[in-house]
Structures are given as C-alpha cells and as structure tokens.
Amino acid sequence: MLSNRLSHLWVPLGLVLILGIMAAVRAPQTFTYVGLAGALLVAAPLILAAVAITPIAIAGRGGVDLSIGPLIGFVNVTIVVWLSENGITHPILVFAYAILAACAWQMLLAAFIIFVRISPIIASLAGFMILQGVNLVILSRPGGVAPEWLGNWGWGTELLSPVLYILLAAFAIWFLFQRTAMFQHIRLMGADERTAYTSGVDIIKARFAAHLMAGVFAGLAALCLTGLIGSGDPTQGNTLTLQAITALVLGGTSLAGGKGGITGSVLGAVAMYLVFVVLSSFNFGAISGFMTQLLYGLMLVFALLVALVTTAPRTRAA
Amino acid sequence: MDQPIDINRKEVRMPTNKTGLARVLRSDAKGLLIGAALLVALFTVASILVDGFASANNIRSILLLAAFLGLASLGQTMVATIGGLDLSIPFVIGASNILLAYLFGTSVPAPLALLIIAVMGAAIGFLNGVLSYKIQGQALILTLGVGFAVVGGAQIFTTLGSQYSGTVFSQVPAWFSNIASISGTTFGLQFPPVIAIWMLVAFTLIYWINRTKSGRAIYAIGGNRTAAARLRISEFRTWVSTYTISGLTAAITGCLLLGFSGGGFVGVGDPYLFTTVAAVVVGGTSLLGGSGGYGATIIGVLVLQVLTSFLVGMGLNYAAQQTVFGLLILPMVALYARSPHIRYQI
Amino acid sequence: MPAISLQNIAKSFGETRALAGASLHCELGEIHAIVGENGSGKSTLAKIISGVALPDAGKVDVLGHAPTTPAEAIAAGISTIYQEIMVAEELTVWENTFAGTDGLWRRKTTTAEKKRLARETLLRLAEVDIDPDTPVSALPLSVKQWIVIARAVLQKPKLLIFDESSAALDLEATNRLHKEMLALKEAGSCVLLVTHRIAELVKITDSATVLSDGKTVGRLEKSEITEKNLLRLMSADERHSAAGKRENSVISTAHKPALEACNVQLAANAWPLDFKVHAGEIVGIAGLDGAGQSEFVSILAGITPAPAGKVQVWGASTVSHEITSLADAEAAGITYVSGDRKKEGLFPNLSILENFGLALYDRMASRFGVIDRTQLSAAFDDEELRLSIKYGDRSDKITTLSGGNQQKVLIARAFALSPKVIILNDPARGVDIGTKQDLYTHLRDFASNGGAVVYLSTEIEEFLNFADRADVFFEGGIFASFDQGAITEDNLLAAMFGQTKPIVFDEDTGTEGVA
Amino acid sequence: MRKGIATSLVVVSAMLLGTAANAEGLDELPAELAAAYEGVDEGQPIKASAYREWTPRSEPPWKIGYASSYAGNTWRAEGLKRLTQELFPVYKDAGLVEDIVVTQSDLNDARQIQQMRQLVDQGVDAIIVCCSNPVALNKAVEYAYSKGVVVFSYSGYLTSEKALNASSNYTLGGYEIAKAMIEEVGGKGNFLLVSGIAGAASSESFDTGAKRALEEFPDAKLVGQVWGNWTDQVAQTEVQKFLATNPTKIDGIIAQGSQETGVLKAVLQSGRDVMPISLAGSAGAACYLKNNPDWISHAFQIWPPGDEMELGFNSVIRTLQNQGPKVQSILRGVYRVPSEEYVSGLSADCSVDSTEYIQPGIDVWFPDDKAAGYFLRPSDPLEWKAASN
C-alpha cells in the first residue's frame, strides 16, 4: 500500500529518468562535478518555488499560489534595494529578512483566503498583480548588487555550496514538518475540509501553517535567485509562477488537495531543468526558443493526461 | 412556518417586504450594478482630473481597446460560467495573429485566411475542452500547456518559412486595417468597425445566452452538473463547446489585433493572460461557475479600460496599473464571490 | 449533572426556519433520542450541540460548555457522527480513523500505534479485517460508516451524538452498534440518538425528545416510549390520514404495465429483479441504505442503464420500448424527482421560473432554440396554481425559497412535463408536513388520472395509507412485496432487515452487550 | 521610485568606476576612436580588457555560441540572420569557425545562465550574449572565463571585468538623437520618449543620454515615456495609448531604434499631424520620409542590427585570434545622416510596412582600419593564420 501513496511519483520519476538519460547522452558535462554544481545553482530557485507552493496545494480548495513568483521577486528586489543598499548585508539579517518577508506575505494571503473566504486562486491572482507592480515600483529595472557573500553563490562551481545546504535544509525542514501532526491536519483538510473541520482540526491554523511553510520556502527560493543573478530584478520572479506550478503538476501533486509532497515537486522541477538542458544541447537556431515552448506545453499536457489515466480506476472506485 | 399552510389557497405569496433595491442587491444583478456605478464614478473622476479625458478621441480609443479586451474576455466569461478557466487565450491570440499575417503574405485570399484562422482557433478550443473535460480541476494548467504548445508551434511554423521569428510582416489589406485601427470608419462615421462588431457580438451572445436552450445550458451546468444531467443537458457537450467558443473568439481577437497593429507579433496576446480573468472577475462572474454573464464582463472590461486610461493619464506606468488592478479585484470578489463558512457546508 | 440542557433554541438558515423554540434535556449515563419527522429540525439541533451550527437564540449547555466549533465540542468530550459520512476519500483508513485526534503540532500516538488501534477497532466494530493503509475510497459504504463510528468511539466521549447514522448498516451491524452505545452508557457517558426510525429506538433509548416543525413537542421517559406515543407527538397519524384518500384509486392491471423491469440485475451476480407498475398505481420502494433501491430507481428512470435485464414501457400497441437512457425515459413519459435537491435537482444559481422551466425548454423552443417565454410563463402559472408554491417573485433565486417550496418547484417541473410515470426518490426529504400533504394529494390525483407513481422513501411511515403496494429491497434484490393491506411499519421494517417476521431490535445481542 | 533607481545607479557606478577614471585601455585608442567614448554610460565598463594577452582553449576552427535572450522581433532576427546566414558561411570557409550554436532563453535570466554554462561545457570557444540585465550574467561570464571562453555582449553591456562588449555608445546616441530632435523643432516643445525594454542595458543607456540632452534645453519638456520593447507592434500600442490619453500637443518623439515604424503608425492612426520622429534604421518609417521629404531633416545610424552583430562577431574572432582587445568595451560612435542620403537606397514603391533595415554596411560601420585601432595586435580576421601565433 506504500506504493499507493507514492504512485503519483511514477510520472515525474519516469520523466526525470528519461530526460536524465537524454541529458547524459546529449550533454554529458551535466553530470560532472562542476556541471552538477551549476545545475544545482540554476535549478535551486525553481525547485524551492515548486516546493513552496506544495503545502498550499496540499491544503486544498484548488489552492494554487499564483503570487509565488512575484513574491520571490519581491524578496529579491527588497534584499537588493532595502537591505544591500543600506549596508545591511549580514547573512543572518538577510536570511531572517527573506524568510520573514515571504512569510508575512503568505500570512496576508492566508488571512484573505480564510477570513474573507475568497478562492485561493483569485486571492493569489490579485496578489500576483499587486506584487508585480510593487516590485517594479521598488526597482524599476534590473540592477543593484546583492550582498557580496550572496552574489558569490553565483559561481556555481562547488557542489558543496550554500545552495546545496539550503536545499538540504529545505528538505530537512519538510521532513520534520511531515512528521508533525500539523502536516496530517493539512492533508486531511486538503482531502476533505469538512471532515477535518468536524473532526476537530483547527482548519484556520492549519491553513495558516501551510502558508507559513510556503513562506519559508519562498524566502529560501528568493535567496537562491538573488545568489544566482547577483542583483535585483523586478520581473525575473514573475516567470517562476508558471514554472513552479508546472513543476508541481508534473510532480503529481493534485491541485484538488490532500495529495502529494515535495518529492514530486522537486522531481518536477528537475525534469523541467533537464528539458532545458536537453533542448539547449540541440542547435535549433532561430526556433530554439519556440521548440522549448512547444515541448514545455506538450509535456504539461502529457503529464496531466498520464496522471489522469493512472489515477482513473481509483476515482471510479470512489 | 408557524402557521399551518392553507393548502386550499390557490396562490400563497410571501409578503414583499423588500424594496426593489434590496432585492437587486441580493440578486446576481448586484455585480452589474456595482460595476456600473464604479464605471460612472471612475469616468467622472478621470474627466475632472485628466484634461481631455472625456474627448471623443479618448473615448474612441478606450472603446477600441475595450473591444479587443472584450472579445478576448468573451470566451473566458463563458468558460468561467461553467466553472473552468482558459489560460490559452493569450497564446491563441498571439498564434493567430502571426499566422494570419503569415497567410496574408501568401496567395491565400484574405477571407479564406480569416476562415482558416477562425477554424484553427475553434479547433484549439475544442481540444482544450476535450482534454480538460476529465480533469476539470486542472483545466487551468492544461489550457496553459496547450497554449504554450500552440504558440511554440505557430512560431516554428512561421519561422521555417522566413527568417523572422515571432514577428511576421506582410501587407495587411486596407479594408482589414480599417476594421480595427483607431482611424477606421464605420459607414463613414468616425469610429472603427471593431467597436460595432464587438457590440453586435455582445448583443447576439447575450441574447443567445438568455433566450436559448443551449445558452441556458451553460448556466445549468455551472449551477449543478448532476441536476443538469438529469435534464439531459450534456456536460461534455457544454464544456467542450464553451471552450471551443473561447478558442474561436481568441483567434478572432488575434486577427483583429493584426488589423490594429498592421504587423504580426506573437506577444500581442501577452497582456490578456490575466487581464481577461480580471475583467471577468471585476465584472462579477464568479469563477466558481453558474453566475455572472457577458453583460457583467462588458462592464468589467470598460472599468478596466477606463481605469487604464485614467492611470496612464495620471502618469502611472504599467507597474502601478497592475497593482491597482490587483487591489480592485479583491473587494470586487469579496462582494459577490465569497464562499459560505464551512459550518454551512455541513 | 445534566449532559445536555437546551432551552428555547431558535435557528434560521436564510428564509428557512429550522428551529423555533426547541428544548432538550438529558443526563449522563442515558441514551436519549431526538425524534421527529424529516424537516422537523432534529439534525439542526444535533449540529448546535456539536458546535457546527450556532443558535440564533436560546440557551445551550452541553457538558458545561456552549461549543461554537466542532473542535471546542470535541475538546469538551462531545463526539458526533454526522448524517453524512465524513471521510476523506483519498486518505487511508488509519488517517481517517484518527482524524483530528492529535494536538496541533504534536502527535499524541505514534503512527504504528494508530494503525494497530484502527485495525483492532474496526475488527471489533465492523468485524472485518482491513489493512489500515487502504485508501478509504476503495471501501464499501458500511465500512466507511464504521470508520466514522470508530473515530468517535476512540475519543472516549462523554457525549456521543449519532445523527441518523445507522442507515448504512445492516441488522447485525445495527445490533453491534447498539451494543457499543450501551457500553458507552455503562461507562457513564451520554448517547444522543437522532433518528426517525421509531422501532429501532423503542428498545434502546432511555428517554426521548420529540420535535415537530422546529419545536419541542414533548419529552418521553423510557416507559412512555412507544410507537403510538411517538407517532402521536410527531403528529404523524393525522398526516397519514390526511393523505389516505385511497378509495378513488383505479388500477388498470388488465392493461400492460406503465413501466416494467424484467430480469434487471443491479450488479453482475445480483438477484434478477422483476418489477411492474400500472397506470393508476402508487408503488412504494423501501430498503436500508445500500440495499440497491436507489440504484434500481435510477435504472427505472433511465439515469443509469441496467447492467443486465431490461426496463421497458408499452406503447399503444403491444410494442415495447426499452428504456436505457434519459432520452428514452423522456420519450416514454417517465420523469424523475429527487429528494436530494441540492445534489440532483436544484440549480441554486437560477431563478424559480428557470428551475421550473429548464426541463421544458426542449418543448418550448423554436427551431433556432429560442425559448418561448410566454408559453413558459403560462405553464408556470398552471403548475403554480396546482402546487400552491409560495414565493416572492418568480425571478427570485430558487434559494430564497424554503426547502419545501423548492421541492414543490421541482415537483411542478415534473408535472409540467405531463408524464405517464413519475419516479420519486425520497422526495419528502427535509420538507414540512404541509408540503408532504400537498405532495401526497397531487400524486394521488395524478394516479387517479391514470398516472403511475414509483415512490422511494426512507421513511416507511410515508407508505401507510398511501401506497398501493410496497416493494422492500434487501441486499440488492426485492425481498418482499406488500399489498396495500399488508403495508405496516413492522412488516416493512422486518423486510428491510431481511426478516420474514416482524423483528425486535437487540433481541439477543443487546442484553449480552449490557452484560 | 526615481530616487530608488538613482541611488542604485550611483551605487553601481561608484563600484564599477572606482578605477576606471583614467582607463589605461582607453588611452591607447586613437583619438578618433576614443571620441566615441564621450559621455559613455556610467555603468559601462571601459577599463583595460582582461583579454589583452589571452589565447582560447582550442585551435580554430572554433565553435561559437550565441546565447540570445529572445527571438521574437525583427532586429533580433536581423542580427541572427547576419550571424548564421552571412557571417557563418564566410568564416566557415575560411576555416575559422566550425559551428554556431544558438540558444534562446525567453527573457529568463536563470535559463540564459544555464545555457551559457552549458555552452561552455559543450566546448564552445566564445559566446555572444544578447541584451540582458547588465549584472545577472556576470558569474556565468566568469565561469566561462575560467574555462578559457570569452563572452561578448552584443547590443548592451555586461559589467563583469571578464566580459567584452561591442556596440555603439548608446548614451552618446541617445544624447545626439535627442539633441537633434529638439533642435529640429526649434529647441523647445513637448517630447515623448519611446524607450526599449526597461532594464536592458542599451535601453537605459540611450535614455540616460536622451535625458541629458533634454536637460540642456530648458524649454524642452519630456511629457511622457513609454516602452516599446524595440518591437513595432508594442511601440505602436503603447504610443497609441499614450496619445489617446494625453491630449497635449507633442512636438517631437524621441525613439530608440527598431520601433519607429510602429511609433509612426500610432501617430498616423491617432489622426494628429505627424510630428518629427527620430529615425534610426527602420525602412518602414524611412519610406514615409521618402514620400514626405519635409518631415524631418535627418536620421541616425545607431543600431544597425546586422552590422552591429558583425561588429561583435568580428571582435569575437579577433579576440580568439589573440589580437588583444585594448578595452572592455569596443564602442563606436553614432552616425548622423541627412534625410536625402538616408532614403536614397529605397525604391519608389517602398512600403511603410517594410521590416527591412537601412544599414550603413560593415564597411562604414566597422571598417578594418577602424577596427584595428581597438586591438593591440590587429590583423584582418579572415587573413589571419593560426600559425602566425
């Protein structure tokens, strides 16, 4: 029965394996020490963004956080404009700021969803638009300089880098979180909110907790993004929204709630990274950007349909 | 219920203790009313604060841009009414925009080219509908995936034939440009035909939605799928046909935008990704399905367009506009799309 | 100390007044029942005790608390088994069994312990051995019901509320459930039983509160709990006599049946069913939840095709038409009305008129599909007169109506189709007496004018003096068929539990349980 | 908000210019070339290049990567076309270039970084990047440098010490174009600025220059700024929106290149009298000028996409040949043309919808004798022999 709980991982795992093999053939450098270090560096923001929206998706109500990208962008530009430019560059302060800022936003979003009772997708759509604008107001164009220690993450030549430690820390946090009763509450709430409510789960706290976790990971994602680009960029975060959702869906986490975990999201994000590696290894010339779009779209549709086929019998049983 | 009901009374009416206004505020027309009030207020304020805001030229320009957004939001409204979302709209707009420009550059006669694009749009919408039918909760992602694939495919197609990628240039027929450009004239009158086309489409659609069986089926499906099935209203057919309409109107919008700009550009659809959703929501169609309508969306479109114009006039840039849009969505949704407290769902 | 003390509770949901002056009192160490017919407010009362609903007025004291959320109630020692089976289908048996038992962050018991306990408890209660890692969606309804019961029982509650929760259980299981209740009572807890199944509670309860139309109309102590007393208080006898104008019934059995099922099987290996209803006949259908009657009615109405066998109608000649789809059913003049209005009847987003009219659009639309509103309005006027629907304006949303009036609109919709056969699936669910009486009258009129009625009900009292025949389902087949004279509560109940003679609850197991 | 940018600019430039005040590299340039560096964007690095003594990691034929950020508009397509269809065959025949690998990142920095690193790992010898945020790619540039790969920025600059840049001096271009426009309409009036992509280095450089010119004319007022993304359709829509909502008279439009046709169409559609619009290479607007010779007296060459690509490519090859670029940024001045000369190459039946570019040609834009001045050991790249090293 363990296989049942992990069945949603077959699709992303298969994708990662196939793409991994293709990457190994087409771009073998990917799997060298430096190649992996670079891969880790580049993929980390997306991986963490995908991880961040996972607890919110598990918490149900079709909860997909569209604001995640601009949120990461917000933390990125504020680190550069508010902290770095004012000489606040101590790692502890920057880390604390990134995580607290992201958590604060998520709390605000959760409060809207819980108390105003509007659907998460609309709340986060409004959030997307608001933050997208706010980011451009804070920093109208890419620029600024990240704290030096953070900018140095961008070298990406050492596997044992802060980015790796952040990812490991994220996994550790998730692992510990998964062992708490709260995680169980969130799962229950996502699978059937009424059951959770009537069996005494504090669904308000559970939803806040899911968003809080999202905030922690979003903060870490923003740090990794800032490390990667070494500067502030008001628009780079925005693209992460759709990518993170894609990774989430590829990872088999259902937007219907109650199911899934970060393993799937991580695999989904890795699969997406590998797609770009494989595609970049071909010389499509002028159409390479379009090939990416095409395949990216087909992959999404395919993953959804495969998930549909593999879970269909269970749905019928219900 | 305290008094036993006199079953012999032929007609038992509840006392009408509610005023007309209170009744309207409880009904679906609430969103329409609030939206219209907002529109009037915005327009008044903008006319006072921005010189020339109420000029014929500006109003014409607002209506022109509203016509594009209005047509792009048509499908989104339909789809939202049955509880779905179509994020492929901006991509279909972009793809049809460059493909039409491409076809204009070939020997294909212009009307046939338009027909080809319209059929293609409808086919993409149909595909969206069929593929997402079984995974309605994921329609958002699925349509996004289809959209990416479509726009990627269209760009590859147009690139292979030429050196230019993403932008396609060709001579747009003058009559076609006239339809959608600001200097266009309709039967000699100083406004572009696309505004009239939009109004005509809107009128037809609203009539169709309100007065025909297939139009009402959309609301039946949006309100209660099982109950609709009992009345032999096919969920599959309704779901797929609304997505088909959405694809079709997106393609038409893409074509008209070509008339507007005179050159194919795949990015023309980009601003419509979330703006169509915003227009639908601000108008008062709940994304949960079953309520609202295109009339509401028209109000929503006009509110957004007047607001954009106003913000531009006030010197606010795109970024600030987005923020204002976002801030506008929240109270509008809070007004009419709140879900009941969980204790009432048990 | 009193376990529950409620005084003058009032509660409205929008236009519907569910409770108006309900009071209830019961002690620890007793089994108390809330009795009342459907729509009398007993479930709402249970929800107020369990913290789901908040009263508009009145005084609540449950174990010294006035819970405002289920969580508060549970913390105070109140466990509730809701009418609807509250499980998360995607999650496993153990996760569902232990839903909400842990602290906010800290687990009170290890997962291994939970799995062991879940398995053990379900083995004891349901007498089935289930892998605790099985997802609930894969289990039959009765096991899901036991999981919910196990969840409540494992909390060791001081007050346990059962809201109509034995419906999915068979007789043996019901007896086991009673044993469980008695054990709780012995342990000094209070058990609150919400039910309309009179025979079931006569034996087991110590006292009962009777509700009618949202008001407490009486309280019975153990010795007073008899069927007669209960029915008197629930004003049931008047109701049934009001409906029982059977003398003008004309059943033309000489002709072909209006609707016929031959060798229909509900599942691959189920008993083949034969069923007939004639013009002028009202056939009642009963059975415990899950006995197959709902599925059978769905097949009759053409909603789901029969897995085997066939459903047919006879035309003017001797040619039969098979019913395999809703389209067939409609062509043959068969309409269907569900009591589960929310799920399969109402369009909450649409107006009263439109809820009525949606079924008629096919007939009232021009070639281009444009609806003839004048014709529709006229049809509504007709049915409105017939059913005395109470409303503000026909363009108001249907949700502004009370449950009873909503149901009337749906019934009007069925009548407006001028059917030959009406199939009703528990249509009186949650409607007031007045509406029920109207409904019986109209159905009787309909039958008198040559219509045929198939009437599924979860309240067997509804058939008394009303149905011409009652077919009782048990385990996927028609177990017994009673003619008008033989339709008694005892007979039907016995058949529902698969017994051929009237049954007594807890005949053997109950006493053992106490010992 | 403006203040925020200003502060960030000061910080960036202070850091970057710390040692660049009297650039060693610049002093080595012939005076004629050094003039092109006048008023250069403060952010643009003009120190001595890191490639003065440098040999690539492999012998010719080389593999060149082109990490483009986007492909969806005409000038990028024009640049790509020059690279792959015109330059590549010539250099391939010369035995200098083996392959050109193109990637695109859809304006996603992370993807562009990944693609650059992958190009390095796949063994290219040089990478040309297009038009990004000036800071984001720096670490990837240094990664490339550490592997013996040179990164050249085409159209815009990167601030990394290890990056080379080759383009026009856009700040100077912006200044001259704006100045000429203001003078064209009499030194005063209301002006609209049509920029490129917010945040892209070249776009910001241009605006800096243009605003500097505006400051010199107290009666010239900047009434608005829109971003046309160097794409006619975008520029058209944005200008249309602006004109529709700003009834004030606009006396002139200062536009960055590759979008003036869109700007012109917007003005035509608005029904206003066509005011002078900066022209910088788009054949569509030039055609309008041909048909309306009184419209504007001049045009500029600031941005010929193909020639600029060739300038970059030429410099890449020279660098790979260890000719030793003297400075980090190879900048050339912009170039004003009288309108008759500008439109002389257009046929009489030209179209305003044309998407062609009027380009001066590499012989004018980056002739060998000029190019030689930027290198320590110049020689004609096509004549160069590996053995000579």
Coordinates of N, CA and C in Angstrom, one line a residue, chain B residues 50-53 55 57-58 60-62 64-65 97 155 163-172 177 180-183 259-268 270 305 308-310 312-313 317-318 321, chain D residues 1-2 70-78 80-81 85 104 106 225 227 229 231-234 236-238 240-248 265-266 268-272 351-357:
Chain B
V50 N -8.2 64.5 -15.5 CA -7.3 64.4 -16.7 C -7.9 65.3 -17.8
D51 N -7.2 66.2 -18.3 CA -7.6 67.1 -19.4 C -7.9 66.2 -20.6
G52 N -9.0 66.5 -21.2 CA -9.3 65.8 -22.5 C -9.7 64.3 -22.3
F53 N -9.9 63.9 -21.1 CA -10.3 62.5 -20.9 C -11.6 62.2 -21.5
S55 N -12.8 63.5 -24.1 CA -12.8 63.9 -25.5 C -13.2 62.7 -26.4
N57 N -12.0 61.6 -28.9 CA -10.8 60.8 -29.4 C -10.4 59.8 -28.3
N58 N -10.4 60.3 -27.0 CA -10.1 59.4 -25.9 C -11.1 58.3 -25.8
R60 N -13.1 57.1 -28.0 CA -13.0 56.2 -29.1 C -11.8 55.2 -28.8
S61 N -10.7 55.8 -28.3 CA -9.6 54.9 -28.1 C -9.9 53.9 -26.9
I62 N -10.6 54.4 -25.9 CA -10.9 53.5 -24.8 C -11.8 52.3 -25.4
L64 N -12.0 51.3 -28.4 CA -11.3 50.4 -29.3 C -10.6 49.3 -28.5
L65 N -9.8 49.8 -27.5 CA -9.0 48.8 -26.8 C -10.0 47.9 -26.0
N97 N -2.5 35.7 -34.5 CA -2.0 37.0 -35.0 C -0.9 36.8 -36.0
Q155 N 5.0 29.6 -34.0 CA 6.2 30.4 -34.2 C 7.2 29.5 -35.0
Q163 N 12.8 34.2 -42.4 CA 13.9 34.5 -41.5 C 13.4 35.0 -40.2
Y164 N 12.2 35.6 -40.2 CA 11.8 36.2 -39.0 C 11.0 35.3 -38.1
S165 N 11.3 35.4 -36.8 CA 10.7 34.5 -35.9 C 9.8 35.3 -35.0
G166 N 8.7 34.9 -34.7 CA 7.8 35.5 -33.8 C 7.1 36.7 -34.4
T167 N 7.8 37.5 -35.2 CA 7.1 38.6 -35.9 C 7.0 38.2 -37.4
V168 N 5.8 38.4 -37.9 CA 5.6 38.2 -39.3 C 5.1 39.4 -39.9
F169 N 5.7 39.8 -41.0 CA 5.3 41.0 -41.7 C 4.7 40.7 -43.1
S170 N 3.7 41.4 -43.3 CA 3.1 41.2 -44.7 C 2.1 42.4 -44.8
Q171 N 1.7 42.5 -46.0 CA 0.7 43.6 -46.2 C -0.7 43.2 -45.7
V172 N -1.1 44.0 -44.8 CA -2.5 43.7 -44.3 C -3.4 44.5 -45.2
S177 N -7.4 46.5 -42.1 CA -6.8 47.5 -41.2 C -7.9 48.5 -40.7
A180 N -10.0 47.6 -37.6 CA -9.5 47.6 -36.2 C -8.6 48.8 -35.8
S181 N -8.4 49.7 -36.7 CA -7.5 50.8 -36.4 C -8.3 52.0 -35.9
I182 N -7.6 52.8 -35.1 CA -8.3 53.9 -34.4 C -8.8 54.9 -35.4
S183 N -8.2 55.0 -36.6 CA -8.7 55.9 -37.6 C -9.7 55.3 -38.5
G259 N -5.2 43.7 -37.5 CA -5.7 44.9 -38.2 C -5.3 46.1 -37.5
F260 N -5.3 46.0 -36.2 CA -4.9 47.2 -35.3 C -3.5 47.6 -35.5
S261 N -2.6 46.6 -35.5 CA -1.1 46.9 -35.5 C -0.5 46.9 -36.9
G262 N -1.1 46.1 -37.8 CA -0.6 46.1 -39.1 C 0.6 45.1 -39.3
G263 N 1.0 44.5 -38.2 CA 2.1 43.5 -38.3 C 2.0 42.4 -37.3
G264 N 2.2 41.2 -37.7 CA 2.1 40.1 -36.7 C 3.1 40.1 -35.7
F265 N 2.7 39.9 -34.5 CA 3.6 39.8 -33.3 C 3.0 38.9 -32.3
V266 N 3.8 37.9 -32.0 CA 3.3 36.8 -31.1 C 3.0 37.3 -29.7
G267 N 3.6 38.4 -29.3 CA 3.4 38.9 -28.0 C 2.2 39.7 -27.8
V268 N 1.4 39.9 -28.9 CA 0.2 40.8 -28.7 C -0.8 40.2 -27.7
D270 N 0.0 38.6 -24.9 CA 0.5 38.6 -23.5 C -0.3 39.4 -22.5
Q305 N -10.6 49.3 -18.7 CA -10.1 50.1 -19.7 C -10.1 51.6 -19.4
T308 N -7.4 52.0 -16.9 CA -6.0 52.0 -17.5 C -5.8 53.4 -18.1
S309 N -6.8 53.8 -18.8 CA -6.6 55.1 -19.5 C -6.4 56.2 -18.4
F310 N -7.2 56.1 -17.4 CA -7.1 57.1 -16.3 C -5.7 57.1 -15.7
V312 N -2.9 55.9 -16.9 CA -1.9 56.4 -17.9 C -2.0 57.9 -17.9
G313 N -3.2 58.5 -17.9 CA -3.4 59.9 -17.9 C -2.8 60.5 -16.7
N317 N 2.6 54.2 -14.5 CA 3.1 53.3 -15.5 C 2.4 52.0 -15.4
Y318 N 2.8 51.1 -16.2 CA 2.2 49.7 -16.3 C 2.2 49.0 -14.9
Q321 N -0.4 50.3 -12.7 CA -1.7 49.8 -13.2 C -2.0 48.4 -12.7
Chain D
M1 N 10.4 56.6 -6.2 CA 10.8 55.5 -7.1 C 12.0 55.9 -7.9
R2 N 11.9 57.1 -8.5 CA 13.0 57.5 -9.3 C 14.3 57.6 -8.4
Y70 N 16.0 36.3 -26.6 CA 14.7 36.3 -27.1 C 14.8 36.3 -28.6
A71 N 13.8 35.9 -29.3 CA 13.9 35.9 -30.8 C 12.8 36.6 -31.5
G72 N 11.8 37.0 -30.7 CA 10.5 37.4 -31.4 C 10.4 38.8 -31.9
N73 N 11.5 39.4 -32.3 CA 11.2 40.7 -33.1 C 12.3 40.9 -34.2
T74 N 12.0 41.9 -35.0 CA 12.7 41.9 -36.3 C 14.2 42.2 -36.1
W75 N 14.6 43.1 -35.2 CA 16.0 43.4 -35.2 C 16.8 42.2 -34.6
R76 N 16.2 41.5 -33.7 CA 17.0 40.3 -33.2 C 17.1 39.3 -34.4
A77 N 16.0 39.2 -35.1 CA 16.0 38.2 -36.2 C 17.0 38.7 -37.3
E78 N 17.1 40.0 -37.5 CA 18.0 40.5 -38.5 C 19.5 40.2 -38.0
L80 N 20.4 37.8 -36.0 CA 20.6 36.4 -36.1 C 20.9 35.9 -37.5
K81 N 20.1 36.6 -38.4 CA 20.3 36.2 -39.8 C 21.7 36.6 -40.3
Q85 N 23.5 33.3 -41.4 CA 23.4 33.1 -42.8 C 24.4 33.8 -43.6
Q104 N 18.1 30.2 -26.9 CA 17.3 31.3 -26.5 C 16.7 31.1 -25.1
D106 N 14.0 33.1 -23.7 CA 12.7 33.7 -23.4 C 12.8 34.7 -22.3
Q225 N 7.0 58.9 -21.2 CA 7.9 57.9 -21.6 C 7.2 56.6 -21.7
W227 N 7.5 52.3 -23.2 CA 8.5 51.3 -23.5 C 7.9 50.5 -24.7
N229 N 9.7 48.1 -26.3 CA 10.4 46.8 -26.4 C 11.1 46.6 -27.8
T231 N 10.1 46.7 -30.5 CA 9.2 45.9 -31.4 C 8.1 46.9 -31.9
D232 N 7.9 46.9 -33.2 CA 7.0 47.9 -33.8 C 5.6 47.8 -33.2
Q233 N 5.1 46.6 -33.0 CA 3.7 46.4 -32.6 C 3.5 46.9 -31.2
V234 N 4.5 46.6 -30.3 CA 4.4 47.0 -28.9 C 4.5 48.5 -28.9
Q236 N 3.8 50.6 -31.1 CA 2.6 51.2 -31.7 C 1.5 51.3 -30.6
T237 N 1.3 50.1 -30.0 CA 0.2 50.1 -29.0 C 0.4 51.0 -27.9
E238 N 1.7 51.1 -27.4 CA 2.0 51.9 -26.2 C 1.8 53.4 -26.6
Q240 N 0.1 54.6 -29.0 CA -1.3 54.9 -29.3 C -2.1 55.1 -27.9
K241 N -1.8 54.3 -27.0 CA -2.4 54.5 -25.7 C -2.0 55.9 -25.1
F242 N -0.8 56.2 -25.3 CA -0.3 57.5 -24.7 C -1.0 58.6 -25.4
L243 N -1.0 58.6 -26.7 CA -1.5 59.7 -27.5 C -3.0 59.9 -27.2
A244 N -3.7 58.7 -27.0 CA -5.1 58.8 -26.8 C -5.4 59.4 -25.5
T245 N -4.6 59.2 -24.5 CA -4.9 59.7 -23.2 C -4.2 61.0 -22.8
N246 N -3.3 61.5 -23.7 CA -2.6 62.7 -23.4 C -2.9 63.7 -24.6
P247 N -3.9 64.5 -24.4 CA -4.3 65.4 -25.5 C -3.3 66.5 -25.7
T248 N -2.3 66.7 -24.9 CA -1.3 67.7 -25.1 C -0.6 67.6 -26.4
K265 N 3.1 54.7 -37.1 CA 1.8 54.2 -37.4 C 0.8 54.7 -36.3
A266 N 1.3 54.7 -35.1 CA 0.4 55.1 -34.0 C 0.0 56.6 -34.2
L268 N 0.0 58.2 -37.0 CA -0.9 58.3 -38.2 C -2.3 57.9 -37.8
Q269 N -2.4 56.9 -37.0 CA -3.7 56.4 -36.6 C -4.4 57.4 -35.7
S270 N -3.6 58.1 -34.9 CA -4.3 59.0 -33.9 C -4.9 60.2 -34.6
G271 N -4.6 60.4 -35.9 CA -5.2 61.5 -36.6 C -4.5 62.8 -36.4
R272 N -3.4 62.8 -35.6 CA -2.7 64.0 -35.3 C -1.8 64.3 -36.6
S351 N 7.4 50.4 -49.0 CA 6.2 50.3 -48.1 C 6.5 50.8 -46.7
V352 N 5.5 51.4 -46.1 CA 5.6 51.8 -44.7 C 5.6 50.5 -43.8
D353 N 5.1 49.4 -44.4 CA 5.0 48.2 -43.6 C 6.3 47.4 -43.7
S354 N 7.3 48.0 -44.4 CA 8.5 47.2 -44.6 C 9.2 46.9 -43.2
T355 N 9.8 45.8 -43.1 CA 10.5 45.4 -41.9 C 12.0 45.4 -42.1
E356 N 12.4 45.9 -43.2 CA 13.8 45.9 -43.5 C 14.5 46.9 -42.7
Y357 N 15.9 46.9 -42.8 CA 16.6 47.9 -42.1 C 17.5 48.6 -43.1

